[in-house]
Amino acid sequence: MNTQDMTLKELLAIARQFLTERNWQQFHNPKTDAANIVCEASELLELFLWSGTPEESYAQLEKVRTAATEEVGDIFLAFLLFCDTAGIDVQKAFLDKLEKTKIKYPVSTASGTGYNSIKYGDKNN
């Protein structure tokens, strides 16, 4: 099976099996799973810590692509496990949040601006 064709349900089943085989379910709860997401995301960010400009960050990505890919895997696993532990429907959460974000940042006012410039009223960004 092409991994890009796998559903979230299939990936979650694999993650659950991974935990079950190691008897690690006992260590998972919303707090520890949320903390794990932050820790793993910090490890991804650390790979780019000293790259300044956007161009430098793309150059850095090419140097650390393997490590970045591994961190993405860690983040996604932590994310899936948090959603499972918390009983959150990932697809619904995504679609609901995207609809709210579309309302908050309509194309007519948000196109070509950064989130913070809209949030803080900086029309010059």
Backbone as XML, in Angstrom:
<?xml version="1.0"?>
<chain id="A" units="angstrom">
  <residue number="1" name="MET">
    <atom name="N" x="0.833" y="-1.189" z="0.000"/>
    <atom name="CA" x="0.000" y="0.000" z="0.000"/>
    <atom name="C" x="0.875" y="1.249" z="0.000"/>
  </residue>
  <residue number="2" name="ASN">
    <atom name="N" x="0.506" y="2.199" z="-0.818"/>
    <atom name="CA" x="1.177" y="3.490" z="-0.845"/>
    <atom name="C" x="0.875" y="4.210" z="0.469"/>
  </residue>
  <residue number="3" name="THR">
    <atom name="N" x="1.893" y="4.633" z="1.179"/>
    <atom name="CA" x="1.663" y="5.265" z="2.482"/>
    <atom name="C" x="0.825" y="6.530" z="2.364"/>
  </residue>
  <residue number="4" name="GLN">
    <atom name="N" x="0.874" y="7.210" z="1.229"/>
    <atom name="CA" x="0.072" y="8.419" z="1.053"/>
    <atom name="C" x="-1.417" y="8.105" z="0.940"/>
  </residue>
  <residue number="5" name="ASP">
    <atom name="N" x="-1.755" y="6.852" z="0.677"/>
    <atom name="CA" x="-3.155" y="6.450" z="0.575"/>
    <atom name="C" x="-3.711" y="5.938" z="1.898"/>
  </residue>
  <residue number="6" name="MET">
    <atom name="N" x="-2.885" y="5.864" z="2.930"/>
    <atom name="CA" x="-3.350" y="5.366" z="4.220"/>
    <atom name="C" x="-4.260" y="6.395" z="4.877"/>
  </residue>
  <residue number="7" name="THR">
    <atom name="N" x="-5.302" y="5.918" z="5.519"/>
    <atom name="CA" x="-6.225" y="6.813" z="6.211"/>
    <atom name="C" x="-5.720" y="7.088" z="7.624"/>
  </residue>
  <residue number="8" name="LEU">
    <atom name="N" x="-6.271" y="8.128" z="8.228"/>
    <atom name="CA" x="-5.926" y="8.405" z="9.621"/>
    <atom name="C" x="-6.319" y="7.235" z="10.510"/>
  </residue>
  <residue number="9" name="LYS">
    <atom name="N" x="-7.422" y="6.595" z="10.184"/>
    <atom name="CA" x="-7.877" y="5.440" z="10.970"/>
    <atom name="C" x="-6.839" y="4.319" z="10.918"/>
  </residue>
  <residue number="10" name="GLU">
    <atom name="N" x="-6.273" y="4.083" z="9.745"/>
    <atom name="CA" x="-5.246" y="3.044" z="9.607"/>
    <atom name="C" x="-3.973" y="3.428" z="10.366"/>
  </residue>
  <residue number="11" name="LEU">
    <atom name="N" x="-3.580" y="4.679" z="10.260"/>
    <atom name="CA" x="-2.384" y="5.133" z="10.974"/>
    <atom name="C" x="-2.591" y="5.059" z="12.481"/>
  </residue>
  <residue number="12" name="LEU">
    <atom name="N" x="-3.777" y="5.413" z="12.940"/>
    <atom name="CA" x="-4.077" y="5.335" z="14.368"/>
    <atom name="C" x="-4.038" y="3.889" z="14.849"/>
  </residue>
  <residue number="13" name="ALA">
    <atom name="N" x="-4.526" y="2.967" z="14.049"/>
    <atom name="CA" x="-4.472" y="1.548" z="14.421"/>
    <atom name="C" x="-3.023" y="1.089" z="14.579"/>
  </residue>
  <residue number="14" name="ILE">
    <atom name="N" x="-2.154" y="1.548" z="13.693"/>
    <atom name="CA" x="-0.730" y="1.206" z="13.784"/>
    <atom name="C" x="-0.130" y="1.802" z="15.059"/>
  </residue>
  <residue number="15" name="ALA">
    <atom name="N" x="-0.472" y="3.049" z="15.369"/>
    <atom name="CA" x="0.037" y="3.703" z="16.585"/>
    <atom name="C" x="-0.459" y="2.982" z="17.833"/>
  </residue>
  <residue number="16" name="ARG">
    <atom name="N" x="-1.728" y="2.606" z="17.839"/>
    <atom name="CA" x="-2.279" y="1.878" z="18.993"/>
    <atom name="C" x="-1.583" y="0.536" z="19.174"/>
  </residue>
  <residue number="17" name="GLN">
    <atom name="N" x="-1.327" y="-0.154" z="18.067"/>
    <atom name="CA" x="-0.645" y="-1.447" z="18.144"/>
    <atom name="C" x="0.764" y="-1.265" z="18.711"/>
  </residue>
  <residue number="18" name="PHE">
    <atom name="N" x="1.446" y="-0.222" z="18.272"/>
    <atom name="CA" x="2.785" y="0.093" z="18.773"/>
    <atom name="C" x="2.761" y="0.238" z="20.296"/>
  </residue>
  <residue number="19" name="LEU">
    <atom name="N" x="1.782" y="0.991" z="20.817"/>
    <atom name="CA" x="1.662" y="1.170" z="22.271"/>
    <atom name="C" x="1.335" y="-0.141" z="22.969"/>
  </residue>
  <residue number="20" name="THR">
    <atom name="N" x="0.387" y="-0.876" z="22.415"/>
    <atom name="CA" x="-0.068" y="-2.121" z="23.037"/>
    <atom name="C" x="1.068" y="-3.132" z="23.144"/>
  </residue>
  <residue number="21" name="GLU">
    <atom name="N" x="1.843" y="-3.269" z="22.081"/>
    <atom name="CA" x="2.951" y="-4.227" z="22.082"/>
    <atom name="C" x="3.969" y="-3.915" z="23.178"/>
  </residue>
  <residue number="22" name="ARG">
    <atom name="N" x="4.068" y="-2.670" z="23.561"/>
    <atom name="CA" x="5.045" y="-2.253" z="24.574"/>
    <atom name="C" x="4.412" y="-1.995" z="25.938"/>
  </residue>
  <residue number="23" name="ASN">
    <atom name="N" x="3.113" y="-2.188" z="26.021"/>
    <atom name="CA" x="2.361" y="-1.906" z="27.247"/>
    <atom name="C" x="2.591" y="-0.466" z="27.711"/>
  </residue>
  <residue number="24" name="TRP">
    <atom name="N" x="2.507" y="0.471" z="26.774"/>
    <atom name="CA" x="2.750" y="1.874" z="27.070"/>
    <atom name="C" x="1.470" y="2.692" z="27.211"/>
  </residue>
  <residue number="25" name="GLN">
    <atom name="N" x="0.301" y="2.100" z="26.988"/>
    <atom name="CA" x="-0.944" y="2.864" z="27.085"/>
    <atom name="C" x="-1.058" y="3.538" z="28.453"/>
  </residue>
  <residue number="26" name="GLN">
    <atom name="N" x="-0.552" y="2.856" z="29.476"/>
    <atom name="CA" x="-0.652" y="3.361" z="30.849"/>
    <atom name="C" x="0.036" y="4.712" z="31.040"/>
  </residue>
  <residue number="27" name="PHE">
    <atom name="N" x="0.936" y="5.065" z="30.150"/>
    <atom name="CA" x="1.677" y="6.313" z="30.287"/>
    <atom name="C" x="1.055" y="7.469" z="29.507"/>
  </residue>
  <residue number="28" name="HIS">
    <atom name="N" x="-0.053" y="7.207" z="28.843"/>
    <atom name="CA" x="-0.661" y="8.225" z="27.981"/>
    <atom name="C" x="-1.909" y="8.809" z="28.609"/>
  </residue>
  <residue number="29" name="ASN">
    <atom name="N" x="-1.914" y="10.124" z="28.678"/>
    <atom name="CA" x="-3.073" y="10.887" z="29.133"/>
    <atom name="C" x="-2.990" y="12.237" z="28.421"/>
  </residue>
  <residue number="30" name="PRO">
    <atom name="N" x="-4.049" y="13.032" z="28.453"/>
    <atom name="CA" x="-4.007" y="14.293" z="27.697"/>
    <atom name="C" x="-2.809" y="15.186" z="28.026"/>
  </residue>
  <residue number="31" name="LYS">
    <atom name="N" x="-2.445" y="15.301" z="29.298"/>
    <atom name="CA" x="-1.328" y="16.183" z="29.666"/>
    <atom name="C" x="-0.001" y="15.685" z="29.103"/>
  </residue>
  <residue number="32" name="THR">
    <atom name="N" x="0.303" y="14.411" z="29.310"/>
    <atom name="CA" x="1.600" y="13.916" z="28.838"/>
    <atom name="C" x="1.656" y="13.892" z="27.311"/>
  </residue>
  <residue number="33" name="ASP">
    <atom name="N" x="0.534" y="13.574" z="26.680"/>
    <atom name="CA" x="0.526" y="13.565" z="25.215"/>
    <atom name="C" x="0.667" y="14.978" z="24.651"/>
  </residue>
  <residue number="34" name="ALA">
    <atom name="N" x="0.013" y="15.966" z="25.277"/>
    <atom name="CA" x="0.158" y="17.359" z="24.832"/>
    <atom name="C" x="1.595" y="17.831" z="25.033"/>
  </residue>
  <residue number="35" name="ALA">
    <atom name="N" x="2.178" y="17.494" z="26.167"/>
    <atom name="CA" x="3.571" y="17.867" z="26.431"/>
    <atom name="C" x="4.502" y="17.223" z="25.412"/>
  </residue>
  <residue number="36" name="ASN">
    <atom name="N" x="4.217" y="15.993" z="25.037"/>
    <atom name="CA" x="5.043" y="15.297" z="24.058"/>
    <atom name="C" x="5.004" y="15.996" z="22.697"/>
  </residue>
  <residue number="37" name="ILE">
    <atom name="N" x="3.834" y="16.506" z="22.307"/>
    <atom name="CA" x="3.741" y="17.247" z="21.043"/>
    <atom name="C" x="4.688" y="18.445" z="21.081"/>
  </residue>
  <residue number="38" name="VAL">
    <atom name="N" x="4.658" y="19.188" z="22.172"/>
    <atom name="CA" x="5.504" y="20.378" z="22.310"/>
    <atom name="C" x="6.981" y="19.994" z="22.276"/>
  </residue>
  <residue number="39" name="CYS">
    <atom name="N" x="7.346" y="18.958" z="22.990"/>
    <atom name="CA" x="8.751" y="18.521" z="23.020"/>
    <atom name="C" x="9.232" y="18.118" z="21.638"/>
  </residue>
  <residue number="40" name="GLU">
    <atom name="N" x="8.433" y="17.331" z="20.943"/>
    <atom name="CA" x="8.835" y="16.879" z="19.607"/>
    <atom name="C" x="8.887" y="18.049" z="18.623"/>
  </residue>
  <residue number="41" name="ALA">
    <atom name="N" x="7.930" y="18.978" z="18.712"/>
    <atom name="CA" x="7.950" y="20.153" z="17.832"/>
    <atom name="C" x="9.176" y="21.017" z="18.119"/>
  </residue>
  <residue number="42" name="SER">
    <atom name="N" x="9.573" y="21.093" z="19.375"/>
    <atom name="CA" x="10.775" y="21.851" z="19.742"/>
    <atom name="C" x="12.020" y="21.226" z="19.129"/>
  </residue>
  <residue number="43" name="GLU">
    <atom name="N" x="12.051" y="19.909" z="19.051"/>
    <atom name="CA" x="13.194" y="19.239" z="18.427"/>
    <atom name="C" x="13.262" y="19.568" z="16.938"/>
  </residue>
  <residue number="44" name="LEU">
    <atom name="N" x="12.117" y="19.701" z="16.283"/>
    <atom name="CA" x="12.104" y="20.116" z="14.878"/>
    <atom name="C" x="12.598" y="21.556" z="14.756"/>
  </residue>
  <residue number="45" name="LEU">
    <atom name="N" x="12.093" y="22.437" z="15.591"/>
    <atom name="CA" x="12.504" y="23.838" z="15.551"/>
    <atom name="C" x="13.997" y="23.997" z="15.808"/>
  </residue>
  <residue number="46" name="GLU">
    <atom name="N" x="14.533" y="23.178" z="16.697"/>
    <atom name="CA" x="15.956" y="23.265" z="17.023"/>
    <atom name="C" x="16.835" y="23.077" z="15.786"/>
  </residue>
  <residue number="47" name="LEU">
    <atom name="N" x="16.377" y="22.297" z="14.834"/>
    <atom name="CA" x="17.154" y="22.066" z="13.613"/>
    <atom name="C" x="17.360" y="23.355" z="12.814"/>
  </residue>
  <residue number="48" name="PHE">
    <atom name="N" x="16.494" y="24.342" z="13.037"/>
    <atom name="CA" x="16.541" y="25.595" z="12.282"/>
    <atom name="C" x="16.904" y="26.792" z="13.158"/>
  </residue>
  <residue number="49" name="LEU">
    <atom name="N" x="17.354" y="26.527" z="14.361"/>
    <atom name="CA" x="17.541" y="27.569" z="15.367"/>
    <atom name="C" x="18.333" y="28.768" z="14.865"/>
  </residue>
  <residue number="50" name="TRP">
    <atom name="N" x="19.416" y="28.547" z="14.175"/>
    <atom name="CA" x="20.276" y="29.662" z="13.793"/>
    <atom name="C" x="20.149" y="30.050" z="12.327"/>
  </residue>
  <residue number="51" name="SER">
    <atom name="N" x="19.161" y="29.534" z="11.640"/>
    <atom name="CA" x="18.954" y="29.984" z="10.259"/>
    <atom name="C" x="18.088" y="31.232" z="10.316"/>
  </residue>
  <residue number="52" name="GLY">
    <atom name="N" x="18.592" y="32.323" z="9.774"/>
    <atom name="CA" x="17.923" y="33.610" z="9.931"/>
    <atom name="C" x="16.859" y="33.904" z="8.893"/>
  </residue>
  <residue number="53" name="THR">
    <atom name="N" x="17.267" y="34.061" z="7.668"/>
    <atom name="CA" x="16.338" y="34.457" z="6.613"/>
    <atom name="C" x="15.566" y="33.246" z="6.101"/>
  </residue>
  <residue number="54" name="PRO">
    <atom name="N" x="14.463" y="33.485" z="5.407"/>
    <atom name="CA" x="13.757" y="32.349" z="4.796"/>
    <atom name="C" x="14.668" y="31.529" z="3.874"/>
  </residue>
  <residue number="55" name="GLU">
    <atom name="N" x="15.523" y="32.210" z="3.127"/>
    <atom name="CA" x="16.431" y="31.500" z="2.223"/>
    <atom name="C" x="17.383" y="30.596" z="3.002"/>
  </residue>
  <residue number="56" name="GLU">
    <atom name="N" x="17.891" y="31.116" z="4.119"/>
    <atom name="CA" x="18.792" y="30.321" z="4.959"/>
    <atom name="C" x="18.069" y="29.113" z="5.549"/>
  </residue>
  <residue number="57" name="SER">
    <atom name="N" x="16.795" y="29.288" z="5.883"/>
    <atom name="CA" x="16.065" y="28.151" z="6.458"/>
    <atom name="C" x="15.837" y="27.062" z="5.415"/>
  </residue>
  <residue number="58" name="TYR">
    <atom name="N" x="15.611" y="27.456" z="4.148"/>
    <atom name="CA" x="15.482" y="26.440" z="3.093"/>
    <atom name="C" x="16.810" y="25.720" z="2.861"/>
  </residue>
  <residue number="59" name="ALA">
    <atom name="N" x="17.906" y="26.459" z="2.896"/>
    <atom name="CA" x="19.226" y="25.837" z="2.753"/>
    <atom name="C" x="19.482" y="24.886" z="3.919"/>
  </residue>
  <residue number="60" name="GLN">
    <atom name="N" x="19.115" y="25.305" z="5.122"/>
    <atom name="CA" x="19.279" y="24.453" z="6.303"/>
    <atom name="C" x="18.433" y="23.192" z="6.173"/>
  </residue>
  <residue number="61" name="LEU">
    <atom name="N" x="17.224" y="23.329" z="5.641"/>
    <atom name="CA" x="16.350" y="22.165" z="5.471"/>
    <atom name="C" x="17.038" y="21.088" z="4.647"/>
  </residue>
  <residue number="62" name="GLU">
    <atom name="N" x="17.720" y="21.495" z="3.595"/>
    <atom name="CA" x="18.410" y="20.501" z="2.769"/>
    <atom name="C" x="19.499" y="19.786" z="3.558"/>
  </residue>
  <residue number="63" name="LYS">
    <atom name="N" x="20.119" y="20.468" z="4.499"/>
    <atom name="CA" x="21.168" y="19.857" z="5.320"/>
    <atom name="C" x="20.595" y="18.898" z="6.360"/>
  </residue>
  <residue number="64" name="VAL">
    <atom name="N" x="19.395" y="19.192" z="6.840"/>
    <atom name="CA" x="18.823" y="18.426" z="7.959"/>
    <atom name="C" x="17.550" y="17.673" z="7.567"/>
  </residue>
  <residue number="65" name="ARG">
    <atom name="N" x="17.344" y="17.477" z="6.278"/>
    <atom name="CA" x="16.088" y="16.886" z="5.802"/>
    <atom name="C" x="15.773" y="15.546" z="6.476"/>
  </residue>
  <residue number="66" name="THR">
    <atom name="N" x="16.747" y="14.670" z="6.616"/>
    <atom name="CA" x="16.497" y="13.367" z="7.239"/>
    <atom name="C" x="16.055" y="13.539" z="8.686"/>
  </residue>
  <residue number="67" name="ALA">
    <atom name="N" x="16.770" y="14.360" z="9.434"/>
    <atom name="CA" x="16.404" y="14.600" z="10.835"/>
    <atom name="C" x="15.042" y="15.280" z="10.929"/>
  </residue>
  <residue number="68" name="ALA">
    <atom name="N" x="14.765" y="16.234" z="10.042"/>
    <atom name="CA" x="13.470" y="16.924" z="10.050"/>
    <atom name="C" x="12.340" y="15.944" z="9.756"/>
  </residue>
  <residue number="69" name="THR">
    <atom name="N" x="12.573" y="15.043" z="8.818"/>
    <atom name="CA" x="11.563" y="14.038" z="8.486"/>
    <atom name="C" x="11.280" y="13.141" z="9.686"/>
  </residue>
  <residue number="70" name="GLU">
    <atom name="N" x="12.328" y="12.742" z="10.395"/>
    <atom name="CA" x="12.139" y="11.921" z="11.600"/>
    <atom name="C" x="11.354" y="12.679" z="12.665"/>
  </residue>
  <residue number="71" name="GLU">
    <atom name="N" x="11.647" y="13.961" z="12.831"/>
    <atom name="CA" x="10.916" y="14.758" z="13.823"/>
    <atom name="C" x="9.449" y="14.914" z="13.428"/>
  </residue>
  <residue number="72" name="VAL">
    <atom name="N" x="9.179" y="15.071" z="12.143"/>
    <atom name="CA" x="7.787" y="15.135" z="11.682"/>
    <atom name="C" x="7.065" y="13.841" z="12.047"/>
  </residue>
  <residue number="73" name="GLY">
    <atom name="N" x="7.735" y="12.712" z="11.880"/>
    <atom name="CA" x="7.140" y="11.433" z="12.281"/>
    <atom name="C" x="6.843" y="11.393" z="13.770"/>
  </residue>
  <residue number="74" name="ASP">
    <atom name="N" x="7.771" y="11.885" z="14.578"/>
    <atom name="CA" x="7.557" y="11.934" z="16.031"/>
    <atom name="C" x="6.382" y="12.842" z="16.391"/>
  </residue>
  <residue number="75" name="ILE">
    <atom name="N" x="6.327" y="14.011" z="15.748"/>
    <atom name="CA" x="5.249" y="14.966" z="16.019"/>
    <atom name="C" x="3.904" y="14.364" z="15.636"/>
  </residue>
  <residue number="76" name="PHE">
    <atom name="N" x="3.847" y="13.731" z="14.485"/>
    <atom name="CA" x="2.583" y="13.165" z="14.017"/>
    <atom name="C" x="2.122" y="12.030" z="14.923"/>
  </residue>
  <residue number="77" name="LEU">
    <atom name="N" x="3.048" y="11.193" z="15.361"/>
    <atom name="CA" x="2.693" y="10.124" z="16.293"/>
    <atom name="C" x="2.154" y="10.723" z="17.591"/>
  </residue>
  <residue number="78" name="ALA">
    <atom name="N" x="2.842" y="11.718" z="18.124"/>
    <atom name="CA" x="2.392" y="12.361" z="19.363"/>
    <atom name="C" x="1.021" y="13.002" z="19.172"/>
  </residue>
  <residue number="79" name="PHE">
    <atom name="N" x="0.818" y="13.624" z="18.033"/>
    <atom name="CA" x="-0.454" y="14.265" z="17.708"/>
    <atom name="C" x="-1.584" y="13.241" z="17.624"/>
  </residue>
  <residue number="80" name="LEU">
    <atom name="N" x="-1.339" y="12.151" z="16.909"/>
    <atom name="CA" x="-2.354" y="11.091" z="16.799"/>
    <atom name="C" x="-2.706" y="10.515" z="18.163"/>
  </residue>
  <residue number="81" name="LEU">
    <atom name="N" x="-1.690" y="10.264" z="18.973"/>
    <atom name="CA" x="-1.940" y="9.685" z="20.289"/>
    <atom name="C" x="-2.700" y="10.652" z="21.193"/>
  </residue>
  <residue number="82" name="PHE">
    <atom name="N" x="-2.386" y="11.949" z="21.106"/>
    <atom name="CA" x="-3.142" y="12.926" z="21.891"/>
    <atom name="C" x="-4.608" y="12.914" z="21.479"/>
  </residue>
  <residue number="83" name="CYS">
    <atom name="N" x="-4.862" y="12.971" z="20.193"/>
    <atom name="CA" x="-6.250" y="12.986" z="19.711"/>
    <atom name="C" x="-6.986" y="11.723" z="20.127"/>
  </residue>
  <residue number="84" name="ASP">
    <atom name="N" x="-6.306" y="10.596" z="20.084"/>
    <atom name="CA" x="-6.925" y="9.335" z="20.497"/>
    <atom name="C" x="-7.235" y="9.358" z="21.991"/>
  </residue>
  <residue number="85" name="THR">
    <atom name="N" x="-6.263" y="9.736" z="22.789"/>
    <atom name="CA" x="-6.442" y="9.794" z="24.239"/>
    <atom name="C" x="-7.553" y="10.772" z="24.624"/>
  </residue>
  <residue number="86" name="ALA">
    <atom name="N" x="-7.600" y="11.915" z="23.933"/>
    <atom name="CA" x="-8.563" y="12.966" z="24.254"/>
    <atom name="C" x="-9.922" y="12.757" z="23.586"/>
  </residue>
  <residue number="87" name="GLY">
    <atom name="N" x="-10.014" y="11.761" z="22.706"/>
    <atom name="CA" x="-11.278" y="11.514" z="22.018"/>
    <atom name="C" x="-11.639" y="12.610" z="21.025"/>
  </residue>
  <residue number="88" name="ILE">
    <atom name="N" x="-10.636" y="13.159" z="20.355"/>
    <atom name="CA" x="-10.856" y="14.233" z="19.383"/>
    <atom name="C" x="-10.884" y="13.652" z="17.974"/>
  </residue>
  <residue number="89" name="ASP">
    <atom name="N" x="-11.928" y="13.971" z="17.236"/>
    <atom name="CA" x="-12.055" y="13.595" z="15.827"/>
    <atom name="C" x="-11.199" y="14.578" z="15.030"/>
  </residue>
  <residue number="90" name="VAL">
    <atom name="N" x="-10.060" y="14.114" z="14.547"/>
    <atom name="CA" x="-9.081" y="14.979" z="13.894"/>
    <atom name="C" x="-9.667" y="15.673" z="12.673"/>
  </residue>
  <residue number="91" name="GLN">
    <atom name="N" x="-10.324" y="14.917" z="11.813"/>
    <atom name="CA" x="-10.867" y="15.512" z="10.596"/>
    <atom name="C" x="-11.889" y="16.594" z="10.924"/>
  </residue>
  <residue number="92" name="LYS">
    <atom name="N" x="-12.782" y="16.318" z="11.868"/>
    <atom name="CA" x="-13.805" y="17.295" z="12.251"/>
    <atom name="C" x="-13.157" y="18.521" z="12.879"/>
  </residue>
  <residue number="93" name="ALA">
    <atom name="N" x="-12.190" y="18.311" z="13.759"/>
    <atom name="CA" x="-11.499" y="19.435" z="14.402"/>
    <atom name="C" x="-10.841" y="20.325" z="13.352"/>
  </residue>
  <residue number="94" name="PHE">
    <atom name="N" x="-10.196" y="19.711" z="12.372"/>
    <atom name="CA" x="-9.531" y="20.462" z="11.309"/>
    <atom name="C" x="-10.529" y="21.277" z="10.499"/>
  </residue>
  <residue number="95" name="LEU">
    <atom name="N" x="-11.581" y="20.616" z="10.033"/>
    <atom name="CA" x="-12.556" y="21.305" z="9.186"/>
    <atom name="C" x="-13.292" y="22.406" z="9.944"/>
  </residue>
  <residue number="96" name="ASP">
    <atom name="N" x="-13.669" y="22.138" z="11.192"/>
    <atom name="CA" x="-14.345" y="23.155" z="12.001"/>
    <atom name="C" x="-13.444" y="24.369" z="12.227"/>
  </residue>
  <residue number="97" name="LYS">
    <atom name="N" x="-12.183" y="24.119" z="12.551"/>
    <atom name="CA" x="-11.246" y="25.221" z="12.805"/>
    <atom name="C" x="-10.973" y="26.008" z="11.532"/>
  </residue>
  <residue number="98" name="LEU">
    <atom name="N" x="-10.858" y="25.321" z="10.407"/>
    <atom name="CA" x="-10.615" y="26.013" z="9.144"/>
    <atom name="C" x="-11.776" y="26.948" z="8.814"/>
  </residue>
  <residue number="99" name="GLU">
    <atom name="N" x="-12.994" y="26.516" z="9.062"/>
    <atom name="CA" x="-14.160" y="27.376" z="8.822"/>
    <atom name="C" x="-14.110" y="28.620" z="9.707"/>
  </residue>
  <residue number="100" name="LYS">
    <atom name="N" x="-13.768" y="28.452" z="10.975"/>
    <atom name="CA" x="-13.644" y="29.607" z="11.878"/>
    <atom name="C" x="-12.532" y="30.548" z="11.408"/>
  </residue>
  <residue number="101" name="THR">
    <atom name="N" x="-11.433" y="29.974" z="10.944"/>
    <atom name="CA" x="-10.303" y="30.781" z="10.491"/>
    <atom name="C" x="-10.660" y="31.546" z="9.222"/>
  </residue>
  <residue number="102" name="LYS">
    <atom name="N" x="-11.446" y="30.937" z="8.338"/>
    <atom name="CA" x="-11.898" y="31.638" z="7.126"/>
    <atom name="C" x="-12.717" y="32.875" z="7.489"/>
  </residue>
  <residue number="103" name="ILE">
    <atom name="N" x="-13.538" y="32.759" z="8.510"/>
    <atom name="CA" x="-14.356" y="33.894" z="8.957"/>
    <atom name="C" x="-13.479" y="34.958" z="9.612"/>
  </residue>
  <residue number="104" name="LYS">
    <atom name="N" x="-12.545" y="34.518" z="10.434"/>
    <atom name="CA" x="-11.666" y="35.451" z="11.144"/>
    <atom name="C" x="-10.746" y="36.202" z="10.188"/>
  </residue>
  <residue number="105" name="TYR">
    <atom name="N" x="-10.288" y="35.516" z="9.142"/>
    <atom name="CA" x="-9.363" y="36.099" z="8.179"/>
    <atom name="C" x="-9.950" y="35.994" z="6.773"/>
  </residue>
  <residue number="106" name="PRO">
    <atom name="N" x="-10.951" y="36.807" z="6.445"/>
    <atom name="CA" x="-11.551" y="36.725" z="5.108"/>
    <atom name="C" x="-10.549" y="37.148" z="4.032"/>
  </residue>
  <residue number="107" name="VAL">
    <atom name="N" x="-10.693" y="36.566" z="2.863"/>
    <atom name="CA" x="-9.792" y="36.865" z="1.754"/>
    <atom name="C" x="-9.753" y="38.367" z="1.482"/>
  </residue>
  <residue number="108" name="SER">
    <atom name="N" x="-10.884" y="39.033" z="1.608"/>
    <atom name="CA" x="-10.955" y="40.465" z="1.292"/>
    <atom name="C" x="-10.030" y="41.320" z="2.154"/>
  </residue>
  <residue number="109" name="THR">
    <atom name="N" x="-9.744" y="40.890" z="3.378"/>
    <atom name="CA" x="-8.863" y="41.684" z="4.246"/>
    <atom name="C" x="-7.547" y="40.994" z="4.577"/>
  </residue>
  <residue number="110" name="ALA">
    <atom name="N" x="-7.478" y="39.700" z="4.391"/>
    <atom name="CA" x="-6.292" y="38.962" z="4.826"/>
    <atom name="C" x="-5.331" y="38.612" z="3.702"/>
  </residue>
  <residue number="111" name="SER">
    <atom name="N" x="-5.748" y="38.727" z="2.468"/>
    <atom name="CA" x="-4.905" y="38.316" z="1.353"/>
    <atom name="C" x="-3.604" y="39.117" z="1.319"/>
  </residue>
  <residue number="112" name="GLY">
    <atom name="N" x="-2.495" y="38.399" z="1.347"/>
    <atom name="CA" x="-1.186" y="39.030" z="1.245"/>
    <atom name="C" x="-0.644" y="39.624" z="2.528"/>
  </residue>
  <residue number="113" name="THR">
    <atom name="N" x="-1.351" y="39.418" z="3.649"/>
    <atom name="CA" x="-0.872" y="39.940" z="4.925"/>
    <atom name="C" x="-0.564" y="38.787" z="5.858"/>
  </residue>
  <residue number="114" name="GLY">
    <atom name="N" x="0.265" y="39.038" z="6.851"/>
    <atom name="CA" x="0.555" y="38.011" z="7.851"/>
    <atom name="C" x="-0.507" y="38.014" z="8.930"/>
  </residue>
  <residue number="115" name="TYR">
    <atom name="N" x="-0.641" y="36.878" z="9.604"/>
    <atom name="CA" x="-1.626" y="36.766" z="10.680"/>
    <atom name="C" x="-1.465" y="37.852" z="11.729"/>
  </residue>
  <residue number="116" name="ASN">
    <atom name="N" x="-0.239" y="38.084" z="12.180"/>
    <atom name="CA" x="-0.026" y="39.046" z="13.261"/>
    <atom name="C" x="-0.377" y="40.464" z="12.854"/>
  </residue>
  <residue number="117" name="SER">
    <atom name="N" x="-0.136" y="40.827" z="11.588"/>
    <atom name="CA" x="-0.479" y="42.182" z="11.173"/>
    <atom name="C" x="-1.985" y="42.385" z="11.202"/>
  </residue>
  <residue number="118" name="ILE">
    <atom name="N" x="-2.742" y="41.349" z="10.904"/>
    <atom name="CA" x="-4.200" y="41.442" z="10.973"/>
    <atom name="C" x="-4.624" y="41.494" z="12.433"/>
  </residue>
  <residue number="119" name="LYS">
    <atom name="N" x="-4.064" y="40.598" z="13.226"/>
    <atom name="CA" x="-4.434" y="40.488" z="14.635"/>
    <atom name="C" x="-4.177" y="41.788" z="15.385"/>
  </residue>
  <residue number="120" name="TYR">
    <atom name="N" x="-3.058" y="42.428" z="15.101"/>
    <atom name="CA" x="-2.676" y="43.621" z="15.838"/>
    <atom name="C" x="-2.975" y="44.918" z="15.086"/>
  </residue>
  <residue number="121" name="GLY">
    <atom name="N" x="-3.655" y="44.822" z="13.974"/>
    <atom name="CA" x="-4.101" y="46.017" z="13.269"/>
    <atom name="C" x="-3.040" y="46.740" z="12.467"/>
  </residue>
  <residue number="122" name="ASP">
    <atom name="N" x="-1.930" y="46.093" z="12.163"/>
    <atom name="CA" x="-0.880" y="46.712" z="11.362"/>
    <atom name="C" x="-1.236" y="46.547" z="9.895"/>
  </residue>
  <residue number="123" name="LYS">
    <atom name="N" x="-1.756" y="47.582" z="9.286"/>
    <atom name="CA" x="-2.192" y="47.509" z="7.889"/>
    <atom name="C" x="-1.036" y="47.682" z="6.912"/>
  </residue>
  <residue number="124" name="ASN">
    <atom name="N" x="0.154" y="47.979" z="7.409"/>
    <atom name="CA" x="1.288" y="48.228" z="6.528"/>
    <atom name="C" x="2.100" y="46.983" z="6.223"/>
  </residue>
  <residue number="125" name="ASN">
    <atom name="N" x="1.740" y="45.852" z="6.808"/>
    <atom name="CA" x="2.528" y="44.640" z="6.592"/>
    <atom name="C" x="2.138" y="43.981" z="5.301"/>
  </residue>
</chain>
